[in-house]
Coordinates of C-alpha atoms in Angstrom, one line a residue:
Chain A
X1 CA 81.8 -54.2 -16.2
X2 CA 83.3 -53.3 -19.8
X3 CA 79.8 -54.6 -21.2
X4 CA 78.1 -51.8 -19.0
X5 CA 80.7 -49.8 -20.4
X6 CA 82.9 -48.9 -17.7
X7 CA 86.3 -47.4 -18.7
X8 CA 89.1 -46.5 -16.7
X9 CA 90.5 -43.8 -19.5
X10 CA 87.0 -42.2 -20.2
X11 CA 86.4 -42.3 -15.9
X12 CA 89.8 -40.4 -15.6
X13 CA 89.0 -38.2 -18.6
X14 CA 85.5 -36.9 -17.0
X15 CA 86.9 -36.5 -13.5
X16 CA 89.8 -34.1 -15.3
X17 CA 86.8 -32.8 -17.2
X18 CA 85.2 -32.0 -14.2
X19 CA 87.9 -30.6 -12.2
X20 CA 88.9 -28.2 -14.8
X21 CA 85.0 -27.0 -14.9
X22 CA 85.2 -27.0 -11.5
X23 CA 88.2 -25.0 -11.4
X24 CA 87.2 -22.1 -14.0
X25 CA 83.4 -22.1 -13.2
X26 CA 84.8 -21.5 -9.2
X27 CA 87.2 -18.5 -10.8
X28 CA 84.4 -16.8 -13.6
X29 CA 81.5 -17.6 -12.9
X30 CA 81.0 -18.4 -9.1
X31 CA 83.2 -16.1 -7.5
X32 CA 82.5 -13.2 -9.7
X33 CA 79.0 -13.1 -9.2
X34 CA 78.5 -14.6 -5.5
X35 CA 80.3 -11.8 -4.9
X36 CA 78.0 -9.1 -7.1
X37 CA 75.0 -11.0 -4.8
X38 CA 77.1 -10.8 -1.3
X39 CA 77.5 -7.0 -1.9
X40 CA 74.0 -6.3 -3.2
X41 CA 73.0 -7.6 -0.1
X42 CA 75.3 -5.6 1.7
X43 CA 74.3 -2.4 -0.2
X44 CA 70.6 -3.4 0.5
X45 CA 71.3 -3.5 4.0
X46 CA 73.5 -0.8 4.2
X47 CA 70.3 1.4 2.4
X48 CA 67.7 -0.1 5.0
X49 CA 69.9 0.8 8.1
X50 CA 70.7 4.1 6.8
X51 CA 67.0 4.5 5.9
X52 CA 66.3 3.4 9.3
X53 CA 69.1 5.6 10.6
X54 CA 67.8 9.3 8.3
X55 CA 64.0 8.2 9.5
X56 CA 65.0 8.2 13.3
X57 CA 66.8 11.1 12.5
X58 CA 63.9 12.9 11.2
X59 CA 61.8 12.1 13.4
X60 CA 64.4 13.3 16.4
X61 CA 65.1 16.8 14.9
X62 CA 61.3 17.1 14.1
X63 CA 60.7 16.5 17.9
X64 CA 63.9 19.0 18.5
X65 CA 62.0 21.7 16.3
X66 CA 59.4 21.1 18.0
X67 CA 60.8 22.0 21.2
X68 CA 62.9 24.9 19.5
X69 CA 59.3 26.4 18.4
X70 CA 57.8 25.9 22.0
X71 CA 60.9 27.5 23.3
X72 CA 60.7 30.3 21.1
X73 CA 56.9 31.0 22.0
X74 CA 57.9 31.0 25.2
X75 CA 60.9 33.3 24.9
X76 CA 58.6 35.4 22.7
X77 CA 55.7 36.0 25.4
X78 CA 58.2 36.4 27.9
X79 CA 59.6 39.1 25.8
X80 CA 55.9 40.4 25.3
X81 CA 54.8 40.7 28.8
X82 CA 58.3 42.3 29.9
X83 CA 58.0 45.0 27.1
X84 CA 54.3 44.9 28.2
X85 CA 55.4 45.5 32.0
X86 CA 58.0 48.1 30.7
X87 CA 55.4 50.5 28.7
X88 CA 53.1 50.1 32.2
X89 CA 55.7 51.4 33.7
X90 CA 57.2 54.0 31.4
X91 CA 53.3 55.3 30.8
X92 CA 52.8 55.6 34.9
X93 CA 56.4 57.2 35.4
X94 CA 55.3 60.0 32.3
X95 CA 51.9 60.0 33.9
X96 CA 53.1 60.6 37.2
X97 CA 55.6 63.5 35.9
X98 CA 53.3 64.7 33.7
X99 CA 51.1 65.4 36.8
X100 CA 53.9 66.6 39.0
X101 CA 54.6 68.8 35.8
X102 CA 51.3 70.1 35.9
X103 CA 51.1 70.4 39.7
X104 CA 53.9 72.3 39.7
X105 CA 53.0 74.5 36.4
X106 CA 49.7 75.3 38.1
X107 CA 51.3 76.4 41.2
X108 CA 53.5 78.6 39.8
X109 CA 51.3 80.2 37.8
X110 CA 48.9 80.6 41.0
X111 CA 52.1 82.2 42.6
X112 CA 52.1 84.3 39.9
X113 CA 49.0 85.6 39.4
X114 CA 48.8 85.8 43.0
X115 CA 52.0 88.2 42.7
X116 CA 50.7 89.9 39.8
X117 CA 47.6 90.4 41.9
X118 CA 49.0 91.9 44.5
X119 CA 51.1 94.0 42.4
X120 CA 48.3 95.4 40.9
X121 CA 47.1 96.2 44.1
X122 CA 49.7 97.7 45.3
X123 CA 50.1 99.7 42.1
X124 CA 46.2 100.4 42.1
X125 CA 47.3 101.7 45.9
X126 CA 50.1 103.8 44.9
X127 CA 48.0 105.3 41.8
X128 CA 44.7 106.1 44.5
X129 CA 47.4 107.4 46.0
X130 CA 48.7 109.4 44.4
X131 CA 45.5 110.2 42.5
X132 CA 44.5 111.4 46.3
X133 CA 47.7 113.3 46.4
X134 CA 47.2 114.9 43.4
X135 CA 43.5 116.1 44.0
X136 CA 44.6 117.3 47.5
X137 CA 46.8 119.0 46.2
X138 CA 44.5 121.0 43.6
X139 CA 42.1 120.8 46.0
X140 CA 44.5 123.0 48.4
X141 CA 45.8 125.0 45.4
X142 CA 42.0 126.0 44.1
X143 CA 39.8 127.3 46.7
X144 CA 36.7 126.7 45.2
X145 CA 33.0 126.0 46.1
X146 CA 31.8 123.1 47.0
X147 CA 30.9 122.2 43.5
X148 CA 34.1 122.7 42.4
X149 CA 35.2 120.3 44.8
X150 CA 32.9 117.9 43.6
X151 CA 33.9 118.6 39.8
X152 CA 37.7 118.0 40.8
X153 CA 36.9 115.0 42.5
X154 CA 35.1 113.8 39.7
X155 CA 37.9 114.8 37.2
X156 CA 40.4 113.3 39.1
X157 CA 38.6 109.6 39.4
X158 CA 37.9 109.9 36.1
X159 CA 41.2 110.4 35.2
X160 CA 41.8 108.0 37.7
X161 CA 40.2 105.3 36.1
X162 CA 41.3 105.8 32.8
X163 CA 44.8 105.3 33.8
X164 CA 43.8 102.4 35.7
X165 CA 42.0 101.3 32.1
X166 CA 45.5 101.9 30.5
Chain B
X1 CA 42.9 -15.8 -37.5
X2 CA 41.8 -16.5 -34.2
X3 CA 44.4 -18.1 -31.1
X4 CA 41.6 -20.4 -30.8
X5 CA 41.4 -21.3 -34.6
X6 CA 44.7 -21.9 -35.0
X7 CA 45.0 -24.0 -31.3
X8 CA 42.4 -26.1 -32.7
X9 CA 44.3 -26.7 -36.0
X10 CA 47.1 -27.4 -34.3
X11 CA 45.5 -29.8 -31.9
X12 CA 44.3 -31.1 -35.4
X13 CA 47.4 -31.6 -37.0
X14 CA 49.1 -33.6 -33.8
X15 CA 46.0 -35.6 -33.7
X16 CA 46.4 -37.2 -37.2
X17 CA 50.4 -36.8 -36.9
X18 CA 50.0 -38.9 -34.0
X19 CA 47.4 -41.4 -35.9
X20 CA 49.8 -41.2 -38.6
X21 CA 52.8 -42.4 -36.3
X22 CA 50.4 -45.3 -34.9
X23 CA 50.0 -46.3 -38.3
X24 CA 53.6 -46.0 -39.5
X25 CA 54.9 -46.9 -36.3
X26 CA 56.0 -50.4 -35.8
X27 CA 53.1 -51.1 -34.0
X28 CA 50.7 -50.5 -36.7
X29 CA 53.0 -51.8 -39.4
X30 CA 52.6 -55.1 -37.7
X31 CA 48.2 -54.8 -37.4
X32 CA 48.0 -53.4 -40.8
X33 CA 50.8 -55.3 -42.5
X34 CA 53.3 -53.3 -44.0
X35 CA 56.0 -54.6 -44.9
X36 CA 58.8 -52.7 -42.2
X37 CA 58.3 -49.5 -40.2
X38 CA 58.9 -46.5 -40.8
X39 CA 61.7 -46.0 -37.9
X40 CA 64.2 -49.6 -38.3
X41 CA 64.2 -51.3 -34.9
X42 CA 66.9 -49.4 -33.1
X43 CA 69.9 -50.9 -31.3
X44 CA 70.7 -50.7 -28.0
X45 CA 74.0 -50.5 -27.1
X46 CA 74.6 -49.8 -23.4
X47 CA 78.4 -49.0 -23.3
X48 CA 79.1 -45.4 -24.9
X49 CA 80.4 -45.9 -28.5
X50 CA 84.3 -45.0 -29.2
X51 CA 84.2 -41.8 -32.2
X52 CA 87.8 -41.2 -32.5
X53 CA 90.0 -42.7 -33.1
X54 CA 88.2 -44.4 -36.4
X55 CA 90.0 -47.6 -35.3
X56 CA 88.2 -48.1 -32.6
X57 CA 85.1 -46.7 -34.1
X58 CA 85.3 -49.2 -36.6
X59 CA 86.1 -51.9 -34.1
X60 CA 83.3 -51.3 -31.9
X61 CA 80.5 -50.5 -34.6
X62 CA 80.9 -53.1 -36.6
X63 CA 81.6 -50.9 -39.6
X64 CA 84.7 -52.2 -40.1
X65 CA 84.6 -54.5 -43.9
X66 CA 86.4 -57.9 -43.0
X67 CA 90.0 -57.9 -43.6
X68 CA 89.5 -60.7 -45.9
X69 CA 87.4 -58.6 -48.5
X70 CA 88.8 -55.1 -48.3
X71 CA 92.3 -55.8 -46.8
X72 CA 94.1 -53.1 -45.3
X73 CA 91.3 -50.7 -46.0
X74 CA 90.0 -51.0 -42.7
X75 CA 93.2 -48.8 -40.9
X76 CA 93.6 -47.0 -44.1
X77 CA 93.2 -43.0 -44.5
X78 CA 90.7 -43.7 -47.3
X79 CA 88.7 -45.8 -44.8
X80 CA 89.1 -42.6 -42.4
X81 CA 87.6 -40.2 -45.1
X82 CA 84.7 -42.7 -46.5
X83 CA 83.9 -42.9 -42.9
X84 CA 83.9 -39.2 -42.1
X85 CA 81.5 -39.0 -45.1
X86 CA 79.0 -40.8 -42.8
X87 CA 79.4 -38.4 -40.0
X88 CA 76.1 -36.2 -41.1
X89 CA 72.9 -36.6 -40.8
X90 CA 70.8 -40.1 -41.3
X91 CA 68.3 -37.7 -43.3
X92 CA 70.9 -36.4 -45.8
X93 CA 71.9 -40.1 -46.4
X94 CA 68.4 -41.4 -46.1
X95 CA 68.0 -43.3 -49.4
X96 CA 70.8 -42.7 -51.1
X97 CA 71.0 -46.7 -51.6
X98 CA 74.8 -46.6 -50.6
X99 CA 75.7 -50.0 -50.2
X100 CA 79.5 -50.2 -49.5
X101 CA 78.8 -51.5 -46.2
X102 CA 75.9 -53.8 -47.0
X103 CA 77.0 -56.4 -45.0
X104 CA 78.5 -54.9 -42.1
X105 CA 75.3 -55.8 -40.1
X106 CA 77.1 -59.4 -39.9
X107 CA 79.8 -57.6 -37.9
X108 CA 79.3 -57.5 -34.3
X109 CA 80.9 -54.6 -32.6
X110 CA 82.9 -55.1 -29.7
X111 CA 82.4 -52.6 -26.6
X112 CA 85.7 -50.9 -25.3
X113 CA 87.8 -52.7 -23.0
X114 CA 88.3 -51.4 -19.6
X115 CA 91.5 -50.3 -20.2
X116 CA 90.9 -49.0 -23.6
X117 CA 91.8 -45.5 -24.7
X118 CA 89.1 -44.0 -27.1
X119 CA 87.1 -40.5 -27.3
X120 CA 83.0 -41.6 -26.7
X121 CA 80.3 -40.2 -28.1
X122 CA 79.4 -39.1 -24.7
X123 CA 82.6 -38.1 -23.7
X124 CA 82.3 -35.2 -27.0
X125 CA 78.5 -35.2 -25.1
X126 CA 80.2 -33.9 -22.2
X127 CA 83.0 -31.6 -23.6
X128 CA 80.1 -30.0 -25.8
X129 CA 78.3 -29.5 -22.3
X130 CA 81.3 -28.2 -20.3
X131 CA 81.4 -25.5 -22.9
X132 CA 78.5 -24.5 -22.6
X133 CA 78.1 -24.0 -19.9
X134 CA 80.9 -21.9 -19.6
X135 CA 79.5 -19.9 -22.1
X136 CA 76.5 -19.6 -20.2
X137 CA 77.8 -18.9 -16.7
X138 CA 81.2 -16.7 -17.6
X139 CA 79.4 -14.9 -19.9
X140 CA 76.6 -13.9 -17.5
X141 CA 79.5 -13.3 -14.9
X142 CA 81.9 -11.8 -16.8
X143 CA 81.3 -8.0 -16.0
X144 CA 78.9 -8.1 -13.2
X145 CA 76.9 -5.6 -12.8
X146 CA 74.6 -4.0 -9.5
X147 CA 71.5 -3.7 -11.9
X148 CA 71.6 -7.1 -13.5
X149 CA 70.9 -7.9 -16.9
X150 CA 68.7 -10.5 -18.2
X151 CA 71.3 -13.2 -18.5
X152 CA 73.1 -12.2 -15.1
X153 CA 69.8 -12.1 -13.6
X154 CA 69.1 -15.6 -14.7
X155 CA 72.1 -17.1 -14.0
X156 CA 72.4 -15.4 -10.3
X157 CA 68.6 -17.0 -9.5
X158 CA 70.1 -20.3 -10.4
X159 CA 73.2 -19.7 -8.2
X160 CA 70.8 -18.3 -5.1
X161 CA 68.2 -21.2 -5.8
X162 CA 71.8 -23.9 -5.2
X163 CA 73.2 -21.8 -2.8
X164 CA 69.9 -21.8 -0.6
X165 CA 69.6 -25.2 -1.3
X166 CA 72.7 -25.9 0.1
X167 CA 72.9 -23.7 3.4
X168 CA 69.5 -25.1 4.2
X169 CA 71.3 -27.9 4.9
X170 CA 74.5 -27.1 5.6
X171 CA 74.3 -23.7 7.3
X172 CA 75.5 -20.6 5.6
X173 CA 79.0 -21.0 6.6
X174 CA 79.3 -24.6 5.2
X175 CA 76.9 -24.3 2.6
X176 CA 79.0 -21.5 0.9
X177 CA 82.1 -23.6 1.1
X178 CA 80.0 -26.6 -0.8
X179 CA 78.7 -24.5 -3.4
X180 CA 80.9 -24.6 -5.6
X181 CA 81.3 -28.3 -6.2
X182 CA 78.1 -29.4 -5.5
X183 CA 76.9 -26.9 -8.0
X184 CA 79.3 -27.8 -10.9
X185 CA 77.3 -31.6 -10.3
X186 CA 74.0 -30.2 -9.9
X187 CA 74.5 -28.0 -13.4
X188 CA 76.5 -30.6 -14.8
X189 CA 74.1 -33.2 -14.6
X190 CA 71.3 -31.0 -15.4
X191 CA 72.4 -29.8 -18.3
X192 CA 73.8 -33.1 -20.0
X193 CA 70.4 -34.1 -19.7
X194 CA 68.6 -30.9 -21.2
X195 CA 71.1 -30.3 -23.3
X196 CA 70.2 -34.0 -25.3
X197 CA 66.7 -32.9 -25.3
X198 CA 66.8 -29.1 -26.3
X199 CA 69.7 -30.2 -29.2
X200 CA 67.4 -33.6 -30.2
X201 CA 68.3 -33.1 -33.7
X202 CA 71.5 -33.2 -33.4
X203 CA 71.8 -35.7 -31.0
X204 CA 69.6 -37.9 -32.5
X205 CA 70.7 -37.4 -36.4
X206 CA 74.3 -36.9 -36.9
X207 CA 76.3 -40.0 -36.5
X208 CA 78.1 -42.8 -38.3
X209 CA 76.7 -45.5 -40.1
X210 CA 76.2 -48.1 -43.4
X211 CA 74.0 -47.5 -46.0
X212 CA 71.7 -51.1 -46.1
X213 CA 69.1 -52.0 -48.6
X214 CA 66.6 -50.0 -47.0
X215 CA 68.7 -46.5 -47.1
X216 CA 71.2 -45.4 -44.5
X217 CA 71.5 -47.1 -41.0
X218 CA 72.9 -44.8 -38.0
X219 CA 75.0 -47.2 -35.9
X220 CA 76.3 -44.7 -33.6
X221 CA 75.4 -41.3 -32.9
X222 CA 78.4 -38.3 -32.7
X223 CA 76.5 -36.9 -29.5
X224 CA 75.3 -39.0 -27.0
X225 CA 74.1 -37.6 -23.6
X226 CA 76.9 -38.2 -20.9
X227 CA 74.6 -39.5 -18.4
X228 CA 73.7 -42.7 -20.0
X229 CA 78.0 -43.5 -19.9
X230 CA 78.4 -45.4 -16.5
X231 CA 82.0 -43.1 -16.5
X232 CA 80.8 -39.7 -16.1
X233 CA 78.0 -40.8 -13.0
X234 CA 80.9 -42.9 -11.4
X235 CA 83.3 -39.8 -12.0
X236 CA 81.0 -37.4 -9.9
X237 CA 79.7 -40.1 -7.4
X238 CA 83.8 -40.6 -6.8
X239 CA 83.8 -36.8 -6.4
X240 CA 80.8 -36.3 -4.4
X241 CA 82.5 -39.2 -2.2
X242 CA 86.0 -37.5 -2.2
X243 CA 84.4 -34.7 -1.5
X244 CA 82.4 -35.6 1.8
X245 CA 85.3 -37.6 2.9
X246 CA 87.6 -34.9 2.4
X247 CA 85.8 -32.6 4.9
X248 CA 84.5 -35.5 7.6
X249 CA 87.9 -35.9 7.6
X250 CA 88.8 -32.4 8.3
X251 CA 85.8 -31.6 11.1
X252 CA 86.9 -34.9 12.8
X253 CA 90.6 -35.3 11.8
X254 CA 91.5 -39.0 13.0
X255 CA 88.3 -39.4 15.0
X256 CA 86.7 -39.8 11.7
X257 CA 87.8 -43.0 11.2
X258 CA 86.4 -43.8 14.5
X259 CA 82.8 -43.8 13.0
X260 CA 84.6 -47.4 10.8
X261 CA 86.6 -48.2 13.0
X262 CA 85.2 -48.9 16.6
X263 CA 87.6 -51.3 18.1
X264 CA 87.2 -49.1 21.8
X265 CA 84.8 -51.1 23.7
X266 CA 86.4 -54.5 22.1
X267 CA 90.2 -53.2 23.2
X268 CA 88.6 -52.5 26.8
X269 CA 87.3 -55.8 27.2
X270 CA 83.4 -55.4 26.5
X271 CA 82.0 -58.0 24.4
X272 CA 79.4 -55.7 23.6
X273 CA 82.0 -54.2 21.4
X274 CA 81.6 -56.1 19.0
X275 CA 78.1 -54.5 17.9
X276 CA 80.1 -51.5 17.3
X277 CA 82.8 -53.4 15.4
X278 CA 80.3 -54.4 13.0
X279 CA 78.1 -50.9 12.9
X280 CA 81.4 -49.7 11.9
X281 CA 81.8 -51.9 9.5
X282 CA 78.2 -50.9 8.2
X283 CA 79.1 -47.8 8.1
X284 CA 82.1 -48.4 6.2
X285 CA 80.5 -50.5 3.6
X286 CA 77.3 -48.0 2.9
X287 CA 79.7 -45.2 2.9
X288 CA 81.5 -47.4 -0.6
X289 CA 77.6 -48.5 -1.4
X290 CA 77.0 -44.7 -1.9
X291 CA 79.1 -44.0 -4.9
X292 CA 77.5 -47.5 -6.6
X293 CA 73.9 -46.2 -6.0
X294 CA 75.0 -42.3 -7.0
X295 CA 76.6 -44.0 -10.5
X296 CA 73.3 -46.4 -11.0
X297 CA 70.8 -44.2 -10.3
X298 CA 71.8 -41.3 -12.3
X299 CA 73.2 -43.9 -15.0
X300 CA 70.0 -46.3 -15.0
X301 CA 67.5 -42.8 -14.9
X302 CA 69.5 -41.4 -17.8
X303 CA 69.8 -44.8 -20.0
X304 CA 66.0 -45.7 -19.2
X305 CA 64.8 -42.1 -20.8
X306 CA 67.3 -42.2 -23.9
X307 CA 65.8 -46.2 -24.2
X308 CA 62.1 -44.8 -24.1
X309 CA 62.8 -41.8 -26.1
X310 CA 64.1 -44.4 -29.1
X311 CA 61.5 -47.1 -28.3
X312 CA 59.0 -44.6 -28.8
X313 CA 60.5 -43.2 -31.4
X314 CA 60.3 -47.2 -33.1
X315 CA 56.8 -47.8 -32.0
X316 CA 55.3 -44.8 -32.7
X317 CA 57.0 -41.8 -34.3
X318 CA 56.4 -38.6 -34.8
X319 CA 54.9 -36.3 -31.9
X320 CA 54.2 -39.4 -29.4
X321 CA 57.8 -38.2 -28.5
X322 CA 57.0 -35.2 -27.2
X323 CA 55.4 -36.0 -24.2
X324 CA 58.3 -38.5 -23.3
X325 CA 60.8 -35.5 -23.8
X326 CA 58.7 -33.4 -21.0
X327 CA 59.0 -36.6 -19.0
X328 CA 63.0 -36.2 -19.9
X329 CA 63.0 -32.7 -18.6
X330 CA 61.9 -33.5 -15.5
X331 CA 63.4 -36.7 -15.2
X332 CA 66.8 -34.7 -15.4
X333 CA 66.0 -32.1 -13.0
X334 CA 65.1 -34.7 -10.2
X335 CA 68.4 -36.5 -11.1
X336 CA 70.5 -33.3 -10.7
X337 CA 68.9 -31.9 -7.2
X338 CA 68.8 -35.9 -6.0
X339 CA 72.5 -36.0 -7.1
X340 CA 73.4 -32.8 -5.4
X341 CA 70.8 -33.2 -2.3
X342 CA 72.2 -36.4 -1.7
X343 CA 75.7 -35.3 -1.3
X344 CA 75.4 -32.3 0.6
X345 CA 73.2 -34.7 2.9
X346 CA 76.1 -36.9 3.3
X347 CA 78.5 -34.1 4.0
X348 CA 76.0 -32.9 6.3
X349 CA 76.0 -36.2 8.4
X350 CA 80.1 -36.3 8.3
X351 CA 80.8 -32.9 9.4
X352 CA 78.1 -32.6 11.8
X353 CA 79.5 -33.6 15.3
X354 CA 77.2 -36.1 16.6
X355 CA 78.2 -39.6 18.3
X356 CA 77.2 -41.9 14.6

């Protein structure tokens, strides 16, 4: 074997020369940067899943706004049609007392113009009355022809109706 | 210029470099009758060559001048310093006619005993590799960082590309657990034999030698890849097999030994035992056969590619080289990922926890 070359000193000397690579390779090199790859890979996945994670998330709370909007139309013609049904009702309560208002307005003023009416009779009455009275009265007082009768009469309507003018 | 000009000039240039090298080489010196190569007719020396101490370098290169002309020069500091002189490169020496060791070529070195304590040319091989490869791997892990640079990057591929490898076969709990040895075999392997090819020069020009009558001879070279020393694939194949062992052991604890040692049926009286007895036995022996095929195979890949790269180098030089160094690369990438498939296929069978 020594003419192939074998050597017990040189065997021992590369198996210490191995183990000693071995040995610092498995401290500096390996370690070190198995452990760079093991938590790039972990950060990778850690970035997918939370990728994964935000784009589920997304696509939830754009489902949520969604429904938020829908909701909000809703609450929004719901508020519409009740202000909607209010104003129908406040316009046909003010239409309603408006009328009544008016009703009423018109009767009193009938009432009044009835009043005044009859008032105005009764004044017109107590003036022909009076007016009567008065040209009896200078009728009685005056003895005069039947002319003069007729003259007096005709004075006294006259005057008559110029107070009934006033 | 154009890409294409110059891609045709260079196509050019390796055409008559290569005709050149044909005609240089020690094939054409031999048709055409020159009077050596260009390249001297390498050695090949299958045992790794002993660098320090220069005793032993000496000893086992032949460059050692007989006792009986120089005396105690051999051993001596002087010796020591006239040798370190030859430790640079055959080109710088190249001619220079030095001819203190003319005749050292009559010496015929000895290869190390078994027991022998010397420091190889691929054992510096391998030191200079475990360094850098530190370098290369701490360096790229010393401060990691989320957003990786270039080098991080790089190295990180190269760790995912093992550590798949070996969860595809293991599962992710196991294969994490392997990683880190059968990567330091996988890299180590891979880049003793790159290494040799991406530092050629140096590998192939910076040794010791004599100077002869035809200039300076390289006898051994300082670096020498660590894969073609029968040590360093034994050393991992006895790791590898440790290794596997270690954790059959542990899935199994004593039933383990079960898989070697099936004396049941024999004990209860079956005579159809005695199959098992010698399945077991089987078992036993591949499981020892494993480290020889790991050693030979990486050991007989790696020696056949450094003996084509120098044959070629002889036969024709030049650029014919180049495509045997692309042959090299790949040749060292199957070794590694067959060295490190293998054994996490082997651990794979001992931990799994089917009737064997």
């Amino acid at each position: 074997m020594a003419e192939l070359g074998l050597n017990v000193p040189s065997l021992v000397s590369y198996l210490i020369n191995y183990i000693i690579l071995l040995i610092l390779l498995g401290v500096f090199a390996y370690r070190p940067l198995l452990n760079a790859i093991d938590g790039r890979v972990d950060s990778i996945r850690e970035s997918l899943a939370a990728a994964d994670q935000a784009r589920a998330e997304v696509a939830t709370s754009r489902s949520e706004i969604e429904e938020e909007l829908n909701e909000a139309r809703r609450e929004g013609q719901r508020l519409l049609d009740q202000a909607r049904e209010a104003a129908d009702r406040f316009r046909d309560a003010e239409m309603a007392r408006a009328r009544q208002s008016a009703e009423e307005f018109s009767e009193r003023a009938q009432a009044d113009i009835a009043r005044e009416r009859d008032a105005a009779i009764n004044e017109v009455r107590a003036a022909f009355g009076d007016l009567a009275i008065t040209a009896a009265e200078r009728i009685i007082r005056r003895s005069v022809d039947r002319q003069a009768h007729q003259e007096i009469i005709d004075q006294v309507l006259a005057e008559g109706e110029q107070a009934l003018r006033r | 210029m154009s890409l294409k000009r110059i891609m045709i000039l260079f196509g050019i240039g390796m055409a008559v470099l290569l005709i050149a090298g044909f005609v240089v080489g020690a094939i054409g010196s031999r048709i055409f009758g020159l009077e050596r190569p260009f390249v001297a007719q390498p050695e090949i020396h299958l045992p790794p060559q002993p660098i320090f101490p220069a005793e032993a370098r000496d000893s086992a290169l032949g460059l050692a001048p007989a006792k009986d002309e120089h005396g105690a020069m051999s051993s001596s500091d002087d010796q020591h310093a006239k040798d370190d002189q030859h430790a640079k490169s055959s080109d710088a020496h190249a001619g220079d006619g030095e001819k203190g060791h003319g005749d050292a070529e009559a010496h015929h070195g000895e290869p190390l005993g078994i027991m022998d304590i010397a420091i190889t040319n691929t054992l510096l091989s391998a030191w200079l590799v475990s360094i850098v490869m530190l370098v290369f791997f701490v360096g790229a892990a010393r401060k990691p960082k989320v957003v990786p640079g270039r080098l991080q990057a790089l190295v990180e591929m190269l760790f995912e590309l093992v550590l798949n490898f070996a969860t595809s076969i293991l599962g992710p709990e196991m294969g994490r657990k392997a990683f880190p040895v059968v990567a330091t075999i996988f890299f180590f392997v891979l880049f003793n034999a790159w290494l040799a090819i991406f530092l050629i020069p140096i590998y192939q020009a910076v040794g010791y030698g004599i100077g002869t009558d035809h200039g300076f001879e390289l006898k051994a070279h300082l670096l020498r890849p660590a894969g073609t020393d029968l040590n360093m694939p034994l050393a991992l194949a006895l790791v590898s097999f440790v290794f596997v062992e270690y954790w059959g052991f542990r899935a199994h604890n004593f039933g383990y030994l079960k898989k070697f040692f099936a004396f049941g049926d024999i004990l209860r009286g079956r005579p159809s035992g005695i199959i098992n007895v010698f399945v077991g036995l089987l078992e036993f022996i591949s499981e020892l056969v494993r480290v020889v095929s790991f050693t030979f195979r990486l050991f007989g890949n790696m020696t056949a590619g450094e003996i084509l790269v120098v044959m070629i180098t002889f036969l024709v030089p030049f650029v014919a080289t180049q495509f045997v160094f692309g042959l090299e690369l790949l040749v060292g990438l199957i070794q590694s990922v067959i060295f490190a498939g293998l054994t996490l296929v082997f651990l794979s069978v001992a931990v799994s926890h089917e009737e064997h």
